[in-house]
Amino acid sequence: SWLDDWQVDNWDHYHCIFWFDGMHGFPTRVTEEEHQKLTPVLMKRILKNSKNILWGNCTPIPDGIPQDGIRCPRYSQIQSDESVINRNLSIQKSVSLMNIQLLDLYSITKPLQQQIQHPKDVHFNPKGDRIIANSIFNKLNELYF
């Protein structure tokens, strides 16, 4: 229903769409099995409006992050780099099957994680934000412009 709330079917005026698939995955938290099932549904819906899609995978989670940041009534989602790697495997499978371009944000940010990510936080400092934004811009420019 949130695809309707976001009016995804009205996104036909965009030349290209960048989608970042963070660990939350969908507005209602989902298991990896649900993520694997629902991601192609989302991709097919977006592909109705634009064939120019760039999908960004999950960025690293630093060690020692507090585990109280994600609450889900149905299950407990662990925030760890291992959970990110598993989510990214799920994303890789989906984008490959749907022939959608993937921007591997994990590989871009992991080597610089200590310098660009806030400690014990999934968010990035201004330098990290610039690196991610430039990576997205450069990939979109290379693919679609």
XYZ file of C-alpha atoms in Angstrom:
145
model
C 0.000 0.000 0.000
C 2.892 2.411 0.582
C 3.747 2.238 -3.110
C 0.336 3.799 -3.669
C 0.948 6.312 -0.861
C 4.194 7.361 -2.549
C 2.384 7.536 -5.897
C 5.088 5.489 -7.601
C 2.921 5.080 -10.684
C 3.106 8.860 -11.214
C 6.887 8.953 -11.423
C 6.829 8.958 -15.228
C 8.196 12.505 -15.471
C 11.640 11.452 -14.198
C 14.418 10.777 -16.688
C 16.155 8.519 -14.192
C 15.487 7.236 -10.699
C 18.047 6.530 -7.994
C 16.839 4.157 -5.299
C 18.797 3.631 -2.093
C 17.944 0.395 -0.350
C 19.000 0.866 3.247
C 18.659 -1.659 6.026
C 15.115 -0.596 6.726
C 14.357 -1.826 3.217
C 10.713 -0.877 3.225
C 8.681 1.409 5.496
C 7.472 -1.622 7.417
C 10.550 -3.587 8.482
C 10.898 -6.894 6.634
C 12.887 -10.098 7.005
C 15.501 -10.954 4.375
C 13.111 -13.531 2.903
C 10.399 -10.863 2.619
C 12.934 -8.413 1.187
C 13.915 -10.928 -1.491
C 10.259 -11.423 -2.390
C 9.183 -7.754 -2.292
C 12.155 -6.043 -3.966
C 11.283 -7.347 -7.472
C 7.695 -6.153 -6.936
C 8.998 -2.669 -6.195
C 11.445 -2.786 -9.110
C 8.744 -3.855 -11.591
C 6.519 -1.045 -10.402
C 9.264 1.556 -10.849
C 10.284 0.093 -14.237
C 6.823 0.917 -15.563
C 7.837 4.581 -15.481
C 11.535 4.620 -16.235
C 14.044 2.133 -17.582
C 16.800 4.390 -16.245
C 17.125 3.103 -12.695
C 20.222 3.103 -10.542
C 19.922 1.047 -7.365
C 22.207 1.805 -4.422
C 22.937 -0.947 -1.947
C 23.440 -0.640 1.819
C 26.407 1.146 3.308
C 28.444 -0.399 6.150
C 27.363 -0.414 9.766
C 30.149 0.411 12.224
C 31.084 -1.921 15.049
C 29.523 -1.224 18.415
C 26.357 0.397 17.119
C 23.553 0.394 19.717
C 20.961 -2.272 18.918
C 17.980 -0.255 20.101
C 17.731 1.835 16.916
C 15.432 -0.499 15.019
C 12.178 -1.639 16.551
C 9.859 -3.983 14.758
C 6.813 -5.618 16.300
C 7.196 -8.759 14.185
C 10.859 -9.634 14.657
C 14.177 -8.289 15.873
C 16.435 -6.876 13.181
C 20.107 -6.916 14.144
C 22.160 -3.965 12.988
C 25.553 -5.331 12.012
C 27.890 -5.338 9.076
C 26.959 -9.004 8.569
C 23.284 -8.040 8.218
C 24.289 -5.407 5.644
C 26.297 -7.952 3.669
C 23.294 -10.317 3.666
C 20.957 -7.526 2.553
C 23.383 -6.558 -0.210
C 23.465 -10.165 -1.464
C 19.673 -10.019 -1.655
C 19.837 -6.711 -3.544
C 22.492 -8.053 -5.929
C 20.311 -11.027 -6.787
C 17.280 -8.828 -7.480
C 19.060 -6.235 -9.632
C 20.767 -8.957 -11.648
C 17.467 -10.702 -12.380
C 15.782 -7.425 -13.340
C 18.758 -6.070 -15.352
C 18.948 -2.927 -13.205
C 22.196 -1.033 -12.676
C 23.697 -1.294 -9.179
C 25.850 1.297 -7.452
C 27.880 -0.563 -4.834
C 27.908 2.062 -2.091
C 29.180 -0.517 0.375
C 32.434 -1.024 -1.555
C 32.856 2.709 -2.034
C 32.422 3.598 1.651
C 33.790 0.554 3.520
C 37.512 1.304 2.980
C 36.979 4.903 4.188
C 34.489 4.079 6.926
C 36.639 5.300 9.834
C 37.177 8.693 8.181
C 33.705 9.348 6.750
C 31.154 7.720 9.062
C 30.073 8.863 12.498
C 31.173 6.415 15.214
C 28.414 4.065 16.375
C 26.049 5.619 13.823
C 24.968 4.555 10.327
C 25.115 8.123 9.034
C 28.048 9.881 7.424
C 29.903 13.103 8.124
C 29.936 15.857 5.454
C 32.967 14.327 3.714
C 31.185 10.963 3.533
C 28.023 12.622 2.261
C 30.031 14.289 -0.522
C 31.692 11.014 -1.495
C 28.336 9.250 -1.700
C 26.649 12.131 -3.553
C 29.507 12.382 -6.068
C 29.419 8.610 -6.614
C 25.696 8.738 -7.335
C 26.058 11.761 -9.636
C 28.994 10.284 -11.553
C 27.264 6.923 -12.076
C 23.983 8.522 -13.190
C 25.895 10.827 -15.543
C 27.862 7.904 -16.979
C 24.774 5.752 -17.539
C 21.994 8.101 -18.542
C 23.331 11.460 -19.741
